[in-house]
One Martini backbone bead per residue (centre of mass of N, CA, C, O) as a GRO file, in nm:
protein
  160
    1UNK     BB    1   2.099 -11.087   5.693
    2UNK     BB    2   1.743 -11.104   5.702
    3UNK     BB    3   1.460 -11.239   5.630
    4UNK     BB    4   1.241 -11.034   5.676
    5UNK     BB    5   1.270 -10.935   5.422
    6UNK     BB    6   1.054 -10.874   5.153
    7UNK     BB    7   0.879 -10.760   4.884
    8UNK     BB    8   0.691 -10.579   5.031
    9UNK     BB    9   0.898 -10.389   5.163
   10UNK     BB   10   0.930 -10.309   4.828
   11UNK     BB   11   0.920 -10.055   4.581
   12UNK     BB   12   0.715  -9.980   4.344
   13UNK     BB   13   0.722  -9.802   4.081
   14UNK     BB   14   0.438  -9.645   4.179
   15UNK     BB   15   0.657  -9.478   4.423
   16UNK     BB   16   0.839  -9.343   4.264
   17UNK     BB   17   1.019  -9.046   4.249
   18UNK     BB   18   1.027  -8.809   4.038
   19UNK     BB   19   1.387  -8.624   4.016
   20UNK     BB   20   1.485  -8.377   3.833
   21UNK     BB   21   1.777  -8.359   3.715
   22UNK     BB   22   2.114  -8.204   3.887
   23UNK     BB   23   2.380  -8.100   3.819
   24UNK     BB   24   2.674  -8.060   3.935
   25UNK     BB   25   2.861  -7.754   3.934
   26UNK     BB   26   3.128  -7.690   3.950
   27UNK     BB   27   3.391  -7.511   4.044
   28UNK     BB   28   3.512  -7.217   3.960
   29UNK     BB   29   3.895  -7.088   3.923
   30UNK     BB   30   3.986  -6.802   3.909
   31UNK     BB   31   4.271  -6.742   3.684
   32UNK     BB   32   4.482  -6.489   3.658
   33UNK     BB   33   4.639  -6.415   3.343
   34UNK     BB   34   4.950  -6.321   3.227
   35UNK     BB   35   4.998  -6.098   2.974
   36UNK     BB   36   5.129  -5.839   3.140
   37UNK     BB   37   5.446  -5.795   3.196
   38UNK     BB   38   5.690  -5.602   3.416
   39UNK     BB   39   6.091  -5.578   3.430
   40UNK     BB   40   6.369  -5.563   3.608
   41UNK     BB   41   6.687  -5.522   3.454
   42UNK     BB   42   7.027  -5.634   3.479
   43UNK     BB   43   7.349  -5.582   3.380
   44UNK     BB   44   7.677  -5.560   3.308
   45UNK     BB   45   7.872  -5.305   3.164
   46UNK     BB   46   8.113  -5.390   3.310
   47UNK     BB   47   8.473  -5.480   3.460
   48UNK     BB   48   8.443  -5.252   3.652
   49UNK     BB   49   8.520  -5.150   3.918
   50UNK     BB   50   8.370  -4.977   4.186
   51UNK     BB   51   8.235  -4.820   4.395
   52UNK     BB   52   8.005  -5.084   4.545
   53UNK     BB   53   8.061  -5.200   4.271
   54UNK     BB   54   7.935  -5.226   3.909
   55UNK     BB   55   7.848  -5.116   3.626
   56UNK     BB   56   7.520  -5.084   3.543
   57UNK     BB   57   7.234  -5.198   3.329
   58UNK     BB   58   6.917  -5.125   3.229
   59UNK     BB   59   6.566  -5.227   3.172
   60UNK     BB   60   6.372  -5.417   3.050
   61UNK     BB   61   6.056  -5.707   3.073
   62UNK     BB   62   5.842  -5.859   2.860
   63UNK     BB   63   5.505  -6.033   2.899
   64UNK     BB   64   5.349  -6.085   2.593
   65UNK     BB   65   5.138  -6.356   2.540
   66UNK     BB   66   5.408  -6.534   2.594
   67UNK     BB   67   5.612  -6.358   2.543
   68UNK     BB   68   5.982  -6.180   2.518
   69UNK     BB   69   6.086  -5.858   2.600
   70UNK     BB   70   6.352  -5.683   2.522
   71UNK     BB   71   6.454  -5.344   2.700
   72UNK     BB   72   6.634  -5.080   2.561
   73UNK     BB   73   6.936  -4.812   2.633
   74UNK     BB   74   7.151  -4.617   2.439
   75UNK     BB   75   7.393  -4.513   2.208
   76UNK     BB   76   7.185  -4.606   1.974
   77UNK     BB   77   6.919  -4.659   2.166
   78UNK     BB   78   6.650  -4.819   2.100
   79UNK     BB   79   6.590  -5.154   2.207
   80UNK     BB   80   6.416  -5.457   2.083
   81UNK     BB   81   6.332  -5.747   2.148
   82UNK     BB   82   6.306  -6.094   2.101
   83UNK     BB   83   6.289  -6.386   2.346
   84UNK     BB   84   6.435  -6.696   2.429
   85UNK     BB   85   6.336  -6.825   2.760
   86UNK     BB   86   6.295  -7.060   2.954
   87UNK     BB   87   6.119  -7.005   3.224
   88UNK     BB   88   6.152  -6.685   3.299
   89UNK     BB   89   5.962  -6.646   3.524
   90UNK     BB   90   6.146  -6.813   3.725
   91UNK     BB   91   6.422  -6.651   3.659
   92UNK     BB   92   6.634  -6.443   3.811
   93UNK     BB   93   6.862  -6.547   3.567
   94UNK     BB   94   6.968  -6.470   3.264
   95UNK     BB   95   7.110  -6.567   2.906
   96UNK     BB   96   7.176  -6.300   2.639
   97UNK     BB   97   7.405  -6.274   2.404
   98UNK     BB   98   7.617  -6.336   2.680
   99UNK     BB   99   7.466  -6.230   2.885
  100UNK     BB  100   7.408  -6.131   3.236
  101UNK     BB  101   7.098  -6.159   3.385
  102UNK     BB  102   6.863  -5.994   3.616
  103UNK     BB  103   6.542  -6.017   3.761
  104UNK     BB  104   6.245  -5.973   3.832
  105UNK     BB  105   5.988  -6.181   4.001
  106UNK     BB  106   5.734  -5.953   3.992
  107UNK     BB  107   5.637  -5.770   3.892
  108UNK     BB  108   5.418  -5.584   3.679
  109UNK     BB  109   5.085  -5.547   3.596
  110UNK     BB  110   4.954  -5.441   3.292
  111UNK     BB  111   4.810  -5.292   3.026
  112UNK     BB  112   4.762  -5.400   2.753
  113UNK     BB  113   4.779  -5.145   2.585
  114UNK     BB  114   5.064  -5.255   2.623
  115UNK     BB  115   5.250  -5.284   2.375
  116UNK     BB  116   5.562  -5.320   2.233
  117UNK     BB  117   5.518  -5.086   2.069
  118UNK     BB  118   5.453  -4.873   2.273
  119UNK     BB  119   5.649  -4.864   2.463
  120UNK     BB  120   5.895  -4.792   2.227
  121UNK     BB  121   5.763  -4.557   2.182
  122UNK     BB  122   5.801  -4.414   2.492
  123UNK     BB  123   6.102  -4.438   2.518
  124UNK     BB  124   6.145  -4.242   2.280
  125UNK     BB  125   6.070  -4.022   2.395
  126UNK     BB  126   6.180  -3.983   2.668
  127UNK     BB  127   6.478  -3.983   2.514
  128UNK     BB  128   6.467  -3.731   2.312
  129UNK     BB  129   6.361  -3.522   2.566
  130UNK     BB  130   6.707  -3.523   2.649
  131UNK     BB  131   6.843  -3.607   2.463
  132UNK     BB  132   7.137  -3.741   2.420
  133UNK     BB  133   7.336  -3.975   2.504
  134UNK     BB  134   7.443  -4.017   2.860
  135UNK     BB  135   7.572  -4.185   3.127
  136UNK     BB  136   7.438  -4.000   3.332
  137UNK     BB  137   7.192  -3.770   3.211
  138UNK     BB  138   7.131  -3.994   2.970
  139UNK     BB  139   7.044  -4.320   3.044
  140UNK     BB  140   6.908  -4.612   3.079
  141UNK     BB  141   6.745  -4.597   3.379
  142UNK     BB  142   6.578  -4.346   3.307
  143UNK     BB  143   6.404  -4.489   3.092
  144UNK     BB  144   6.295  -4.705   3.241
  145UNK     BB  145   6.154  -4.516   3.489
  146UNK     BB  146   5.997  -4.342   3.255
  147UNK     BB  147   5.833  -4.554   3.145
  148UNK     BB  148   5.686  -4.653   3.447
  149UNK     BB  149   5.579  -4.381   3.501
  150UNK     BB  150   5.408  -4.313   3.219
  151UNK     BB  151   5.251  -4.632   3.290
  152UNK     BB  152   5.186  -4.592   3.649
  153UNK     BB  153   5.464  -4.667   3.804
  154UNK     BB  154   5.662  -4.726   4.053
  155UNK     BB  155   5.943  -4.571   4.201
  156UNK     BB  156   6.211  -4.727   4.350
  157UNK     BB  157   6.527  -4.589   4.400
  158UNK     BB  158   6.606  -4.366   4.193
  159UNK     BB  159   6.865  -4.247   4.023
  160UNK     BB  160   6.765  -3.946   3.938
   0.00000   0.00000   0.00000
């Protein structure tokens, strides 16, 4: 520092220029949660080996509000879990009540109006317009399939 600065140097109050005070306002990250989202799930419907691999069954799985609710269709009809499975957006793989499912990892996001008790209720009707459950011609795949194009998702690759 050097002495030439004195005090005549410096600003007396009545210099001081009064500046309105503007906060800064943060940049606001929207990032949208997913409240609604529908996946494909797959798990062995036996241990019998046939040409190609396994025979499977599948559903959906719905993550809705936070909770996670398992549909499926089978021999008994339309039956929707709430399951209990820490972290399964991120797990490939899950099981619930002895069984080792699959699912997708990105699934799609769907309209809230679709909320779990009206899924089953498109899957009940999609299913009785077949009439009754049938290994082949009216079984869990078509269920699954017939819900997401309902719901105006596409089938990739569908069974029948």
């Amino acid at each position: 520092w050097s002495s030439d600065v004195c005090s005549s140097d410096l600003l007396t109050p009545k210099q001081f220029v009064k500046v309105p005070f503007i906060p800064i306002q943060p940049k606001l990250v929207s990032t949208p949660v997913e409240t609604n989202k529908l996946l494909v799930i797959r798990r062995g419907l036996a241990n019998v080996p046939v040409k190609g691999g396994y025979i499977a069954h599948s559903g959906v799985l719905q993550i809705y509000e936070g909770k996670t609710y398992l549909l499926e269709y089978g021999p008994k009809g339309v039956s929707q879990k709430e399951i209990i499975v820490p972290d399964i957006d991120k797990l490939e793989e899950f099981e619930f009540n002895g069984e080792k499912w699959s699912k997708q990892m990105i699934g799609n996001n769907i309209p809230n109006e679709y909320d779990p008790e009206t899924l089953k209720k498109i899957m009940e009707n999609i299913t009785k317009s077949r009439g009754d459950y049938h290994l082949i011609n009216n079984n869990c795949h078509m269920a699954q399939e017939g819900l997401r194009r309902a719901i105006g998702l596409t089938v990739e690759k569908p069974y029948k």
